[in-house]
Coordinates of C-alpha atoms in Angstrom, one line a residue:
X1 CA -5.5 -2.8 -16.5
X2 CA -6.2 -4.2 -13.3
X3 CA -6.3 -7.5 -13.7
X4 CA -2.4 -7.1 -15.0
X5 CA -1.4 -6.1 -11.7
X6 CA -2.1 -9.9 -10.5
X7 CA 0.2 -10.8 -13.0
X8 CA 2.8 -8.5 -11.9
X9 CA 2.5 -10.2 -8.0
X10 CA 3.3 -13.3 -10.5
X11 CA 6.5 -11.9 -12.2
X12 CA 6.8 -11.0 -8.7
X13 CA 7.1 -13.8 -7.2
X14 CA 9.6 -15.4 -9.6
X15 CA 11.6 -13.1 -8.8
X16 CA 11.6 -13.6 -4.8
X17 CA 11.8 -17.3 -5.5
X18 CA 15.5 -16.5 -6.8
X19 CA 16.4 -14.4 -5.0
X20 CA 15.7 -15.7 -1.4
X21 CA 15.2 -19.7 -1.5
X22 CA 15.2 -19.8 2.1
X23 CA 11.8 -18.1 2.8
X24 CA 10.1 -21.3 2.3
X25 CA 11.4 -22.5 5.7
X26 CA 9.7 -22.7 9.1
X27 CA 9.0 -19.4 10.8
X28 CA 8.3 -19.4 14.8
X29 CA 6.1 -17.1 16.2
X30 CA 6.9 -14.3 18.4
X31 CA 5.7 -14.0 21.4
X32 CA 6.9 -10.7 23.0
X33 CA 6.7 -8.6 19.6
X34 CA 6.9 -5.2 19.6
X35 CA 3.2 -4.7 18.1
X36 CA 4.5 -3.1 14.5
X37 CA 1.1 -2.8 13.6
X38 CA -0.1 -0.6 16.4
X39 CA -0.2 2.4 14.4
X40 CA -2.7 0.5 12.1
X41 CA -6.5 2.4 13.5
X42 CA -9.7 -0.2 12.6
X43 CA -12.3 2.0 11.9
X44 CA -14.5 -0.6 10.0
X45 CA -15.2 -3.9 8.2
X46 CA -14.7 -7.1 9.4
X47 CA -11.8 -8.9 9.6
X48 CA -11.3 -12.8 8.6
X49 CA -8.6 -13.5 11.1
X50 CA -6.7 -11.6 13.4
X51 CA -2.8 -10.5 12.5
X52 CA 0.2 -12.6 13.7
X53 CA 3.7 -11.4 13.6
X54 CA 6.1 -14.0 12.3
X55 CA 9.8 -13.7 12.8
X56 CA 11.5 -14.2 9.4
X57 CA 14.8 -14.7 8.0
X58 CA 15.2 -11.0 6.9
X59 CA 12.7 -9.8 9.8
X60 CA 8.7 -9.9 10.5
X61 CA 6.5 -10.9 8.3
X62 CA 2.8 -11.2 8.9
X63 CA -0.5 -13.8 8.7
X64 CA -3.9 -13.4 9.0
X65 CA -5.9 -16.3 8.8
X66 CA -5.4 -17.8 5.3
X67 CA -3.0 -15.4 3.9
X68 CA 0.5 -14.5 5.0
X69 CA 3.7 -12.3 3.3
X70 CA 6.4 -13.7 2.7
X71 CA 9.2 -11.3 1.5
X72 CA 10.5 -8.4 4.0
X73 CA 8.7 -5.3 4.3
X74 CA 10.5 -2.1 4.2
X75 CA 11.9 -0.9 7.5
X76 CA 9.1 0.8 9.5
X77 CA 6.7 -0.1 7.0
X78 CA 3.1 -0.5 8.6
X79 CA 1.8 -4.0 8.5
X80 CA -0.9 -5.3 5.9
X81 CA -4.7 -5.3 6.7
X82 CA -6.3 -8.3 7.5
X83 CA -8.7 -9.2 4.8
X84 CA -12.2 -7.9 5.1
X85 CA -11.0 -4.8 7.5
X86 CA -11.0 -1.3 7.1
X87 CA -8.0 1.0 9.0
X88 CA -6.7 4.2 8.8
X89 CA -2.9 3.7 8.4
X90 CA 0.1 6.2 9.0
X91 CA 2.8 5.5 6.1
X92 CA 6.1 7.6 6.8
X93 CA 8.7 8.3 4.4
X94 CA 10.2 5.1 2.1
X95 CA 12.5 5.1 -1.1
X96 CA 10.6 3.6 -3.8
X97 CA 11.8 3.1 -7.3
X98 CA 8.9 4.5 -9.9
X99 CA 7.6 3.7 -13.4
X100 CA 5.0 5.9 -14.2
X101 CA 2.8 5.8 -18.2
X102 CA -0.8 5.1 -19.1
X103 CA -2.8 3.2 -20.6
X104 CA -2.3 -0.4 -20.9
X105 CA 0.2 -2.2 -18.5
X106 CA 1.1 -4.5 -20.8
X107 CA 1.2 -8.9 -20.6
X108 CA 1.3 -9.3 -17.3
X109 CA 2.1 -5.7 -16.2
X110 CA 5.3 -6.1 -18.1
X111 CA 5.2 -2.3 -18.8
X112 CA 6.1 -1.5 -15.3
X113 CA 7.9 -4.7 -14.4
X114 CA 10.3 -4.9 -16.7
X115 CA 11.8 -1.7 -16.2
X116 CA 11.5 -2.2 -12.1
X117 CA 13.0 -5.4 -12.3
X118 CA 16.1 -4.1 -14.3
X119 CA 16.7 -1.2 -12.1
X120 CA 16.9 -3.5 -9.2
X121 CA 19.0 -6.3 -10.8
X122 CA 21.5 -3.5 -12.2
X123 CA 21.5 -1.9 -8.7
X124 CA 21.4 -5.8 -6.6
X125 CA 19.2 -4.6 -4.8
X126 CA 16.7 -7.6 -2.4
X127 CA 12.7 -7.2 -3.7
X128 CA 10.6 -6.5 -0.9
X129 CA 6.5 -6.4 -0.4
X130 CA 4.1 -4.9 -1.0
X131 CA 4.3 -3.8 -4.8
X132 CA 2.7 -0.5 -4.7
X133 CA 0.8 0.7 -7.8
X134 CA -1.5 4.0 -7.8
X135 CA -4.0 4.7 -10.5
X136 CA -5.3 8.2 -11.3
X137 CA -8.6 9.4 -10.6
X138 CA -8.8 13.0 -12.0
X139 CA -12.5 14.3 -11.7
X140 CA -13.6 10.9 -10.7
X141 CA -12.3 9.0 -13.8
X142 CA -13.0 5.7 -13.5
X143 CA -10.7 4.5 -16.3
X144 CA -7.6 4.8 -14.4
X145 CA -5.8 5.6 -16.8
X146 CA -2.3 7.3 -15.6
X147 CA -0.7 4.5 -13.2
X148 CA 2.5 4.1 -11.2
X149 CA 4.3 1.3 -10.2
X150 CA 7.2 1.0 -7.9
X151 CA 8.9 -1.4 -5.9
X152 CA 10.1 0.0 -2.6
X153 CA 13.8 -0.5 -1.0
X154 CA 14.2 -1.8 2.0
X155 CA 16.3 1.1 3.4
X156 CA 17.5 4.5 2.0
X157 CA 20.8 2.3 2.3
X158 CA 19.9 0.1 -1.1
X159 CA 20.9 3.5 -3.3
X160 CA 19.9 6.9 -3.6
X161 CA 17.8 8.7 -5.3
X162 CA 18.0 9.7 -9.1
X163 CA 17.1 8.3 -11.8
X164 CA 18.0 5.1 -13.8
X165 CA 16.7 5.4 -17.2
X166 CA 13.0 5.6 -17.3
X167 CA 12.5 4.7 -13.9
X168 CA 13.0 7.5 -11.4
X169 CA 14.0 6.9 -7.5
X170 CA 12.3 9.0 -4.8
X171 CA 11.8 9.2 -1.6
X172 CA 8.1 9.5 -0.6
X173 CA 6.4 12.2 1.2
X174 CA 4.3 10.5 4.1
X175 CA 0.6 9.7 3.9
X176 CA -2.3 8.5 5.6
X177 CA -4.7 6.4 4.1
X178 CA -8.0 4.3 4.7
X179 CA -7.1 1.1 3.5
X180 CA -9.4 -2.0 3.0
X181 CA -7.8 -5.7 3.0
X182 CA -8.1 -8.3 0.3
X183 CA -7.6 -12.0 -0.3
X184 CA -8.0 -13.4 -3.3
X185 CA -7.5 -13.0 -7.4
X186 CA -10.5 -12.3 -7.9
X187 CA -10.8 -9.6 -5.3
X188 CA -8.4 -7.4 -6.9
X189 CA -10.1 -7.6 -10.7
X190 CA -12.1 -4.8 -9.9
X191 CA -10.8 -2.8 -7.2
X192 CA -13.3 0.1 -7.8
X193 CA -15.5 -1.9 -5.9
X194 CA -13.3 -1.9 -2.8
X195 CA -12.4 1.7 -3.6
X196 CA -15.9 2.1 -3.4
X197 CA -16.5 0.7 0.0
X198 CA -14.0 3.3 1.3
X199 CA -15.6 5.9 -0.3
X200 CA -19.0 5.4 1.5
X201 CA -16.7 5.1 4.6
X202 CA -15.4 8.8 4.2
X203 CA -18.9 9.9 3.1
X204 CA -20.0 8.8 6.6
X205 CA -17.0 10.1 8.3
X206 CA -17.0 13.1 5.7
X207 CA -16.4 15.4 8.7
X208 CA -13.5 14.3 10.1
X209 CA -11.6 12.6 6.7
X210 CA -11.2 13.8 3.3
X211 CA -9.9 12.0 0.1
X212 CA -6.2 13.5 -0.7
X213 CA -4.9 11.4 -3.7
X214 CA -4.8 8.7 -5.6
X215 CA -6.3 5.1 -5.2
X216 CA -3.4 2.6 -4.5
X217 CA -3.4 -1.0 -4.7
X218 CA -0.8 -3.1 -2.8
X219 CA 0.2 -6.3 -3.9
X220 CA 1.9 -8.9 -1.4
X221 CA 2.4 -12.5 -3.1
X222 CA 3.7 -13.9 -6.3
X223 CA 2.6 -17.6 -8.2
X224 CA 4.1 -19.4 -4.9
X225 CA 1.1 -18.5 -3.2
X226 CA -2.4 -19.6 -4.5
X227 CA -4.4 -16.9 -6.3
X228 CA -7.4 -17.7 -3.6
X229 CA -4.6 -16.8 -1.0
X230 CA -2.9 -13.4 -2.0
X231 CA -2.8 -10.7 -0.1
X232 CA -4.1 -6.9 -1.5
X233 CA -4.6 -4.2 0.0
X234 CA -7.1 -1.1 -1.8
X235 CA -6.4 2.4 -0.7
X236 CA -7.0 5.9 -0.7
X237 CA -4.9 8.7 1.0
X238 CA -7.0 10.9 3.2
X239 CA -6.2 14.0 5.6
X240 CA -8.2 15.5 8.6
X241 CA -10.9 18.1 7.7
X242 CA -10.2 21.5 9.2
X243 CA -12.0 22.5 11.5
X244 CA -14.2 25.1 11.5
X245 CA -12.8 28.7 12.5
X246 CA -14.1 29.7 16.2
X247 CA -16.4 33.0 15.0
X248 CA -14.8 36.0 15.9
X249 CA -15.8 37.3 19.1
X250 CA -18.3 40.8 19.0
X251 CA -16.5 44.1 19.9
X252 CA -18.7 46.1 21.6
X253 CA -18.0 49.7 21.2
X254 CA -17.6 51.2 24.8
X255 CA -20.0 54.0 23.6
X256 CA -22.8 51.7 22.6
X257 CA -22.7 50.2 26.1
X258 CA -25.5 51.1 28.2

């Protein structure tokens, strides 16, 4: 099931191809940005290259060493994790469109494509990056087998919420999550193995964090960019732990005073 997600970064990416030819141009760097990242927190891993901001033809866009986006983010949208680092990230409210099922994604993650793509097209509404997909994991069940995929609108501008068919339009609570960067196909065939490397991060941080949903997987590139190149991102959404209630101070009965 996983492995169609690449494919869908694939269909993907046709699609940006078409619908904005001139990303392929130069972009200049920019030198006095206003650091969109600098909610991102790293709390671990190590990072292949530091992140660049990029100014783009529809706004930022982002590199990091070897891999780079290349389709506009969603406004206010917190900027990708360098491959091989681990941060705690602050994501605020976005209109997404949704596709929800289980089992199988289909050829190429055609079962939630499709539908996505449609919606959009019907609507004209610009694709952006990341492709956000999140996978179930009642009781710790590694087959993942309820998913969501959605591709996000730019601005609550695009169209409102609703529904379109099967494919329902919301607009997202916000989250935080400990995220874990990825380059590479082959990185994303099993992301339980960089959900896992979260995991032991919030087992040793098990009194500060807690896991509150969902793993997600974020998808940034489509066939224009080489599979060794693509930019993922693995998450999972975590809160603060409470902490522990002050104990209630002793009343000492006035008579029991000596």
């Amino acid at each position: 099931m996983l492995i169609a997600l690449a494919g869908v970064m694939g269909l993907m990416g046709t699609l940006q191809s078409a619908q904005s030819p001139e990303t392929g141009g130069s972009l200049a760097r920019v030198e006095a940005a206003a650091e969109p990242w600098a909610g991102n927190i790293r709390v671990g891993g190590k990072a292949e290259a530091d992140l660049d901001v990029l100014e783009g033809p529809d706004g930022p866009l982002y590199r990091a060493g070897k891999v780079a986006t290349d389709t506009k983010l969603p406004l206010g949208y917190p900027a990708p994790t360098p491959p091989g680092a681990i941060e705690i990230k602050q994501y605020e409210s976005v209109r997404r469109a949704e596709f929800s099922s289980s089992g199988g994604m289909g050829w190429g993650g055609g079962k939630g494509f499709w539908p996505l793509f449609r919606h959009i097209q019907r609507k004209d509404i610009a694709m952006t990056a990341p492709v956000e997909t999140e996978y179930a994991d009642t009781n710790n069940d590694r087959k993942l087998d309820r998913w969501t995929m959605a591709f996000l609108y730019h601005s609550t501008s695009d169209g409102p919420t609703g529904t379109d068919g099967a494919v329902e339009i919301v607009d997202t609570a916000p989250i935080t999550v400990v995220s874990l960067g990825l380059r590479g196909g082959s990185a994303i065939k099993s992301p339980e193995k960089a959900a896992k490397l979260l995991e032991e991060w919030l087992a040793e941080h098990a009194t500060e964090w807690k896991r509150q949903g969902d793993l997600r997987v974020l998808g940034y590139n489509g066939p224009n960019v080489r599979a060794a190149n693509r930019w993922w991102e693995v998450q999972i959404p975590i809160e603060r732990v409470s902490a522990p209630a002050a104990p209630a101070s002793e009343s000492v009965d006035s008579e029991h005073k000596e």
